[in-house]
Amino acid sequence: MKSEAPPRTTTLKRFLRKRAIYYILPNVCFNFIIAYASFQELGYTHFFAGPQSLARLTLPMAVFLPVILTMDIINRVIVASKQELIEVVIDHNLNKNRFITKLCLLHGIITGLLVLAVLLLAQQSLTVNHKLDPTLMALLDAVLAGVLSILFTYLPIYRLKKHFYKPISRVQIEADIH
């Protein structure tokens, strides 16, 4: 009779690096394509004016991308921890749903407000009738998506680390006894 091999564990750092790659590639590509296609219809865009303004595409992304990424990465780390696929264990007393909800709302609101402030500041620094280059704005949207993807892969785990503890192996327990 074959005994089942223990699951292969990996470091948290490697796990997060792999997830960051999975997040950044589609977010950058899709946000560039969507923004580029939207902005090319009019030939130019403004910060807030018009049907395809920069704010209309960027602000929802700036709010919802951090929320979705925060929720996903925390859930994935918790599941991987329970399945012993990563080297850390999460405190059993953690109220997972409350922690995720609080962090998602915090990340979404703060990021949305920061992006709104940057857009307002940029609009105030340029003339009212300034037309923005659609290709450049699509690239900026894609870069923002990439930065948010990286930031919100690691930032939620920074907050979750307060609830980590390393499991003690049998070898350590036996060494402590003797």
Coordinates of N, CA and C in Angstrom, one line a residue:
M1 N 0.8 -1.2 0.0 CA 0.0 0.0 0.0 C 0.9 1.2 0.0
K2 N 0.6 2.2 -0.9 CA 1.4 3.4 -1.0 C 0.9 4.4 -0.1
S3 N 1.8 5.0 0.6 CA 1.4 6.2 1.4 C 1.4 7.4 0.6
E4 N 0.5 8.3 0.9 CA 0.4 9.5 0.1 C 1.5 10.5 0.5
A5 N 2.2 11.0 -0.5 CA 3.3 11.9 -0.2 C 2.8 13.2 0.4
P6 N 3.5 13.8 1.3 CA 3.0 15.1 1.9 C 3.0 16.1 0.8
P7 N 2.1 17.1 1.0 CA 2.1 18.2 0.0 C 3.4 19.0 0.0
R8 N 3.8 19.4 -1.2 CA 5.1 20.1 -1.4 C 4.8 21.6 -0.9
T9 N 5.6 22.0 0.0 CA 5.4 23.4 0.5 C 6.4 24.3 -0.2
T10 N 6.0 25.5 -0.3 CA 6.9 26.6 -0.9 C 6.9 27.8 0.0
T11 N 7.8 28.7 -0.3 CA 7.9 29.9 0.6 C 6.8 30.8 0.2
L12 N 6.4 31.7 1.1 CA 5.4 32.7 0.9 C 5.9 33.6 -0.2
K13 N 7.2 34.0 -0.2 CA 7.7 34.9 -1.2 C 7.6 34.3 -2.6
R14 N 7.9 33.1 -2.8 CA 7.7 32.5 -4.1 C 6.3 32.4 -4.5
F15 N 5.4 32.0 -3.6 CA 4.0 32.0 -3.8 C 3.5 33.3 -4.3
L16 N 3.9 34.4 -3.6 CA 3.4 35.7 -4.0 C 4.0 36.2 -5.3
R17 N 5.2 35.9 -5.6 CA 5.8 36.3 -6.8 C 5.1 35.6 -8.0
K18 N 4.7 34.4 -7.9 CA 4.0 33.7 -8.9 C 2.6 34.3 -9.1
R19 N 1.9 34.6 -8.0 CA 0.6 35.3 -8.1 C 0.7 36.6 -8.7
A20 N 1.7 37.4 -8.4 CA 1.9 38.7 -8.9 C 2.1 38.7 -10.5
I21 N 2.8 37.7 -11.0 CA 2.9 37.5 -12.4 C 1.5 37.2 -13.0
Y22 N 0.8 36.3 -12.4 CA -0.6 36.0 -12.8 C -1.5 37.2 -12.8
Y23 N -1.3 38.1 -11.9 CA -2.2 39.3 -11.8 C -1.7 40.4 -12.8
I24 N -0.4 40.7 -12.9 CA 0.0 41.8 -13.7 C -0.2 41.7 -15.2
L25 N 0.1 40.5 -15.7 CA 0.0 40.3 -17.2 C -1.4 40.6 -17.7
P26 N -2.4 39.9 -17.2 CA -3.7 40.2 -17.8 C -4.2 41.6 -17.5
N27 N -3.9 42.2 -16.3 CA -4.4 43.5 -16.0 C -3.8 44.6 -16.9
V28 N -2.5 44.5 -17.1 CA -1.8 45.5 -18.0 C -2.4 45.3 -19.4
C29 N -2.4 44.1 -19.9 CA -2.9 43.9 -21.3 C -4.4 44.4 -21.5
F30 N -5.2 43.9 -20.6 CA -6.7 44.2 -20.8 C -6.9 45.7 -20.6
N31 N -6.3 46.3 -19.6 CA -6.6 47.7 -19.4 C -6.0 48.6 -20.5
F32 N -4.9 48.2 -21.1 CA -4.4 48.9 -22.2 C -5.3 48.8 -23.4
I33 N -5.7 47.6 -23.7 CA -6.6 47.3 -24.9 C -8.0 48.0 -24.7
I34 N -8.6 47.9 -23.5 CA -9.9 48.6 -23.3 C -9.7 50.1 -23.4
A35 N -8.7 50.7 -22.8 CA -8.5 52.1 -22.8 C -8.2 52.6 -24.2
Y36 N -7.3 51.9 -24.9 CA -6.9 52.3 -26.2 C -8.1 52.2 -27.2
A37 N -8.9 51.2 -27.1 CA -10.1 51.1 -28.0 C -11.1 52.2 -27.7
S38 N -11.3 52.5 -26.4 CA -12.2 53.5 -26.0 C -11.8 54.9 -26.4
F39 N -10.5 55.2 -26.2 CA -10.0 56.5 -26.5 C -9.9 56.7 -28.0
Q40 N -9.7 55.7 -28.8 CA -9.5 55.9 -30.3 C -10.8 56.2 -31.0
E41 N -11.9 55.9 -30.4 CA -13.2 56.3 -31.0 C -13.3 57.8 -31.2
L42 N -12.9 58.6 -30.3 CA -13.0 60.0 -30.3 C -11.8 60.7 -30.9
G43 N -10.7 60.0 -30.9 CA -9.4 60.6 -31.4 C -8.6 61.3 -30.3
Y44 N -9.3 61.7 -29.3 CA -8.6 62.3 -28.2 C -9.5 62.2 -26.9
T45 N -9.0 62.5 -25.8 CA -9.7 62.4 -24.6 C -9.4 63.5 -23.6
H46 N -10.3 63.7 -22.6 CA -10.1 64.7 -21.6 C -10.0 64.0 -20.3
F47 N -9.7 64.7 -19.2 CA -9.6 64.1 -17.9 C -11.0 63.7 -17.4
F48 N -12.0 64.6 -17.4 CA -13.3 64.4 -16.9 C -14.4 64.6 -17.9
A49 N -14.2 65.3 -19.0 CA -15.3 65.7 -19.9 C -15.4 64.6 -21.0
G50 N -16.6 64.5 -21.5 CA -16.8 63.6 -22.7 C -17.2 62.2 -22.3
P51 N -17.7 61.5 -23.2 CA -18.2 60.1 -22.9 C -17.1 59.1 -22.7
Q52 N -15.9 59.4 -23.2 CA -14.7 58.5 -22.9 C -13.6 59.2 -22.2
S53 N -13.9 59.8 -21.1 CA -12.9 60.5 -20.4 C -12.0 59.6 -19.7
L54 N -10.8 60.1 -19.3 CA -9.8 59.3 -18.6 C -10.3 58.8 -17.3
A55 N -11.1 59.7 -16.6 CA -11.6 59.3 -15.2 C -12.6 58.2 -15.3
R56 N -13.4 58.2 -16.4 CA -14.5 57.2 -16.5 C -13.9 55.8 -16.6
L57 N -12.7 55.6 -17.1 CA -12.1 54.3 -17.1 C -11.1 54.0 -16.0
T58 N -10.5 55.1 -15.5 CA -9.4 54.9 -14.5 C -10.0 54.8 -13.1
L59 N -11.0 55.6 -12.8 CA -11.5 55.6 -11.4 C -12.1 54.2 -11.0
P60 N -13.0 53.6 -11.9 CA -13.5 52.3 -11.5 C -12.4 51.3 -11.3
M61 N -11.4 51.3 -12.2 CA -10.3 50.4 -12.1 C -9.5 50.6 -10.8
A62 N -9.3 51.9 -10.4 CA -8.6 52.2 -9.2 C -9.3 51.8 -7.9
V63 N -10.6 51.7 -8.0 CA -11.4 51.3 -6.8 C -11.5 49.7 -6.8
F64 N -12.0 49.1 -7.9 CA -12.3 47.7 -7.9 C -11.1 46.8 -8.1
L65 N -10.0 47.2 -8.7 CA -8.9 46.3 -8.8 C -8.2 46.0 -7.5
P66 N -8.0 47.0 -6.6 CA -7.5 46.7 -5.3 C -8.4 45.8 -4.5
V67 N -9.7 46.1 -4.6 CA -10.7 45.3 -3.8 C -10.6 43.8 -4.3
I68 N -10.6 43.6 -5.6 CA -10.6 42.2 -6.1 C -9.3 41.5 -5.8
L69 N -8.2 42.2 -6.0 CA -6.9 41.6 -5.7 C -6.7 41.3 -4.3
T70 N -7.1 42.2 -3.4 CA -7.0 42.0 -2.0 C -7.7 40.8 -1.5
M71 N -9.0 40.7 -2.0 CA -9.8 39.6 -1.7 C -9.2 38.3 -2.2
D72 N -8.8 38.3 -3.4 CA -8.3 37.1 -4.0 C -7.0 36.6 -3.4
I73 N -6.0 37.5 -3.2 CA -4.7 37.1 -2.6 C -4.9 36.6 -1.2
I74 N -5.7 37.2 -0.4 CA -5.9 36.8 1.0 C -6.5 35.4 1.0
N75 N -7.6 35.2 0.2 CA -8.2 33.9 0.1 C -7.3 32.8 -0.3
R76 N -6.5 33.1 -1.3 CA -5.5 32.1 -1.8 C -4.4 31.8 -0.8
V77 N -4.0 32.7 -0.1 CA -3.0 32.5 1.0 C -3.6 31.6 2.1
I78 N -4.8 32.0 2.5 CA -5.5 31.2 3.5 C -5.7 29.8 3.1
V79 N -6.2 29.6 1.9 CA -6.4 28.2 1.4 C -5.1 27.4 1.3
A80 N -4.0 28.1 0.7 CA -2.7 27.4 0.6 C -2.2 27.1 2.0
S81 N -2.4 27.9 3.0 CA -1.9 27.7 4.3 C -2.7 26.4 4.9
K82 N -4.0 26.4 4.7 CA -4.7 25.3 5.2 C -4.3 24.0 4.6
Q83 N -4.0 24.0 3.3 CA -3.6 22.8 2.6 C -2.1 22.5 2.7
E84 N -1.4 23.3 3.5 CA 0.0 23.2 3.8 C 0.8 23.3 2.5
L85 N 0.4 24.2 1.6 CA 1.2 24.4 0.4 C 2.2 25.5 0.6
I86 N 2.1 26.3 1.6 CA 3.1 27.3 1.9 C 3.5 27.1 3.3
E87 N 4.6 27.7 3.7 CA 5.3 27.4 4.9 C 4.7 28.1 6.2
V88 N 3.7 28.9 6.0 CA 3.2 29.6 7.2 C 1.8 29.1 7.5
V89 N 1.4 29.3 8.8 CA 0.1 29.0 9.3 C -0.6 30.2 9.8
I90 N -1.9 30.3 9.5 CA -2.6 31.5 9.9 C -3.4 31.2 11.1
D91 N -3.4 32.2 12.0 CA -4.1 32.0 13.3 C -5.5 31.6 13.1
H92 N -6.0 30.6 13.8 CA -7.3 30.1 13.7 C -8.4 31.1 14.3
N93 N -8.0 32.0 15.1 CA -8.9 33.0 15.7 C -9.2 34.1 14.8
L94 N -8.5 34.2 13.6 CA -8.8 35.3 12.7 C -10.2 35.2 12.1
N95 N -10.9 36.2 12.2 CA -12.2 36.3 11.5 C -12.0 36.7 10.1
K96 N -11.9 35.7 9.2 CA -11.4 35.9 7.8 C -12.3 36.9 7.1
N97 N -13.6 36.7 7.1 CA -14.5 37.5 6.4 C -14.5 39.0 6.8
R98 N -14.4 39.2 8.1 CA -14.3 40.6 8.6 C -13.0 41.2 8.2
F99 N -11.9 40.5 8.3 CA -10.6 41.0 7.9 C -10.6 41.4 6.5
I100 N -11.1 40.5 5.6 CA -11.1 40.7 4.2 C -11.9 41.9 3.8
T101 N -13.1 42.0 4.4 CA -14.1 43.1 4.0 C -13.5 44.4 4.4
K102 N -12.9 44.5 5.6 CA -12.3 45.7 6.1 C -11.2 46.2 5.3
L103 N -10.3 45.2 4.9 CA -9.1 45.5 4.1 C -9.5 45.9 2.7
C104 N -10.5 45.2 2.1 CA -10.9 45.5 0.7 C -11.5 46.9 0.7
L105 N -12.4 47.2 1.6 CA -13.0 48.6 1.6 C -11.9 49.7 1.8
L106 N -11.0 49.4 2.7 CA -9.9 50.4 2.9 C -9.1 50.6 1.7
H107 N -8.6 49.5 1.1 CA -7.8 49.6 -0.1 C -8.5 50.3 -1.3
G108 N -9.8 49.9 -1.5 CA -10.5 50.5 -2.6 C -10.8 52.0 -2.4
I109 N -11.2 52.4 -1.3 CA -11.5 53.8 -1.0 C -10.2 54.6 -1.1
I110 N -9.2 54.2 -0.4 CA -7.9 55.0 -0.4 C -7.4 55.1 -1.8
T111 N -7.3 54.0 -2.6 CA -6.8 54.1 -3.9 C -7.6 54.9 -4.8
G112 N -8.9 54.8 -4.7 CA -9.8 55.6 -5.5 C -9.7 57.1 -5.3
L113 N -9.6 57.4 -4.0 CA -9.4 58.8 -3.6 C -8.0 59.4 -4.1
L114 N -7.0 58.6 -4.0 CA -5.6 59.0 -4.5 C -5.6 59.2 -6.0
V115 N -6.2 58.3 -6.7 CA -6.3 58.5 -8.2 C -7.1 59.7 -8.6
L116 N -8.2 59.9 -7.9 CA -9.1 61.0 -8.1 C -8.3 62.3 -7.9
A117 N -7.6 62.4 -6.8 CA -6.8 63.5 -6.4 C -5.7 63.8 -7.5
V118 N -5.1 62.8 -8.0 CA -4.0 63.0 -9.0 C -4.7 63.5 -10.3
L119 N -5.8 62.9 -10.7 CA -6.6 63.4 -11.9 C -7.0 64.8 -11.7
L120 N -7.5 65.2 -10.6 CA -7.9 66.6 -10.4 C -6.7 67.5 -10.4
L121 N -5.6 67.1 -9.8 CA -4.4 67.9 -9.8 C -3.9 68.1 -11.2
A122 N -3.9 67.0 -12.0 CA -3.4 67.1 -13.4 C -4.3 68.0 -14.2
Q123 N -5.6 67.9 -14.0 CA -6.5 68.7 -14.8 C -6.3 70.2 -14.4
Q124 N -6.1 70.5 -13.1 CA -5.9 71.9 -12.7 C -4.6 72.5 -13.3
S125 N -3.6 71.6 -13.4 CA -2.3 72.1 -13.9 C -2.3 72.3 -15.4
L126 N -3.2 71.7 -16.2 CA -3.3 71.9 -17.6 C -4.5 72.8 -17.9
T127 N -4.5 73.3 -19.1 CA -5.7 74.2 -19.5 C -6.9 73.4 -19.6
V128 N -8.1 74.0 -19.6 CA -9.4 73.4 -19.6 C -9.6 72.6 -20.9
N129 N -9.2 73.2 -22.0 CA -9.4 72.6 -23.4 C -8.3 71.7 -23.8
H130 N -7.4 71.3 -22.9 CA -6.2 70.5 -23.3 C -6.7 69.1 -23.7
K131 N -6.3 68.6 -24.9 CA -6.7 67.3 -25.3 C -5.6 66.3 -25.0
L132 N -5.9 65.2 -24.5 CA -4.9 64.2 -24.1 C -4.7 63.2 -25.2
D133 N -3.5 62.8 -25.4 CA -3.2 61.8 -26.4 C -3.7 60.4 -26.0
P134 N -4.6 59.8 -26.8 CA -5.2 58.5 -26.4 C -4.2 57.4 -26.2
T135 N -3.2 57.3 -27.0 CA -2.2 56.2 -26.8 C -1.5 56.4 -25.5
L136 N -1.0 57.6 -25.2 CA -0.3 57.8 -24.0 C -1.2 57.6 -22.8
M137 N -2.5 58.0 -22.9 CA -3.4 57.8 -21.7 C -3.7 56.3 -21.6
A138 N -3.8 55.5 -22.7 CA -4.0 54.1 -22.6 C -2.8 53.4 -21.9
L139 N -1.6 53.9 -22.3 CA -0.3 53.4 -21.6 C -0.3 53.7 -20.2
L140 N -0.7 55.0 -19.8 CA -0.7 55.3 -18.4 C -1.7 54.5 -17.6
D141 N -2.9 54.2 -18.2 CA -3.9 53.3 -17.6 C -3.3 51.9 -17.4
A142 N -2.6 51.4 -18.4 CA -2.0 50.1 -18.2 C -0.9 50.1 -17.2
V143 N -0.1 51.1 -17.1 CA 0.9 51.2 -16.1 C 0.3 51.3 -14.7
L144 N -0.7 52.0 -14.6 CA -1.4 52.1 -13.3 C -2.0 50.7 -12.9
A145 N -2.6 50.0 -13.8 CA -3.1 48.7 -13.6 C -1.9 47.7 -13.1
G146 N -0.8 47.9 -13.8 CA 0.4 47.0 -13.4 C 0.9 47.4 -12.0
V147 N 1.0 48.7 -11.7 CA 1.4 49.1 -10.3 C 0.4 48.6 -9.3
L148 N -0.9 48.8 -9.5 CA -1.9 48.3 -8.6 C -1.8 46.8 -8.4
S149 N -1.6 46.1 -9.5 CA -1.5 44.6 -9.4 C -0.4 44.2 -8.5
I150 N 0.8 44.8 -8.6 CA 1.9 44.5 -7.8 C 1.7 44.9 -6.3
L151 N 1.2 46.1 -6.2 CA 1.0 46.7 -4.8 C 0.0 45.9 -4.1
F152 N -1.1 45.5 -4.7 CA -2.2 44.8 -4.0 C -2.0 43.3 -4.0
T153 N -0.9 42.8 -4.5 CA -0.5 41.4 -4.2 C 0.2 41.3 -2.9
Y154 N 1.1 42.3 -2.7 CA 2.0 42.3 -1.5 C 1.4 43.0 -0.3
L155 N 0.7 44.1 -0.5 CA 0.2 45.0 0.6 C -0.8 44.2 1.5
P156 N -1.7 43.5 1.0 CA -2.6 42.7 1.9 C -1.9 41.7 2.7
I157 N -0.9 41.1 2.2 CA -0.1 40.0 2.9 C 0.7 40.7 4.0
Y158 N 1.1 41.9 3.8 CA 1.8 42.7 4.9 C 0.9 42.8 6.1
R159 N -0.4 43.1 5.8 CA -1.3 43.2 6.9 C -1.7 41.9 7.5
L160 N -1.7 40.8 6.7 CA -2.1 39.5 7.1 C -1.0 38.8 7.9
K161 N 0.3 39.3 7.7 CA 1.4 38.7 8.5 C 1.3 38.8 10.0
K162 N 0.5 39.7 10.5 CA 0.3 39.8 11.9 C -0.4 38.6 12.4
H163 N -1.0 37.8 11.6 CA -1.8 36.6 12.0 C -1.1 35.3 11.5
F164 N 0.2 35.4 11.2 CA 1.0 34.3 10.8 C 1.7 33.7 12.0
Y165 N 2.0 32.4 12.0 CA 3.0 31.8 12.9 C 3.5 30.6 12.1
K166 N 4.8 30.4 12.4 CA 5.5 29.3 11.8 C 5.2 28.0 12.6
P167 N 4.8 26.9 11.9 CA 4.5 25.7 12.6 C 5.8 25.1 13.1
I168 N 5.7 24.5 14.3 CA 6.9 23.9 14.9 C 6.9 22.4 14.4
S169 N 8.1 22.0 13.9 CA 8.2 20.7 13.4 C 8.5 19.7 14.6
R170 N 8.3 18.5 14.3 CA 8.6 17.4 15.3 C 10.0 17.4 15.8
V171 N 10.9 17.7 14.9 CA 12.4 17.8 15.2 C 12.6 18.9 16.2
Q172 N 12.0 20.0 16.0 CA 12.2 21.1 16.9 C 11.6 20.8 18.3
I173 N 10.5 20.1 18.3 CA 9.8 19.8 19.6 C 10.7 18.8 20.3
E174 N 11.3 17.8 19.6 CA 12.1 16.8 20.3 C 13.4 17.5 20.7
A175 N 14.0 18.4 20.0 CA 15.2 19.1 20.4 C 14.9 20.0 21.6
D176 N 13.8 20.6 21.7 CA 13.4 21.4 22.9 C 13.2 20.5 24.2
I177 N 12.7 19.3 24.0 CA 12.5 18.4 25.1 C 13.9 17.9 25.7
H178 N 14.8 17.7 24.8 CA 16.1 17.1 25.3 C 17.0 18.2 25.6

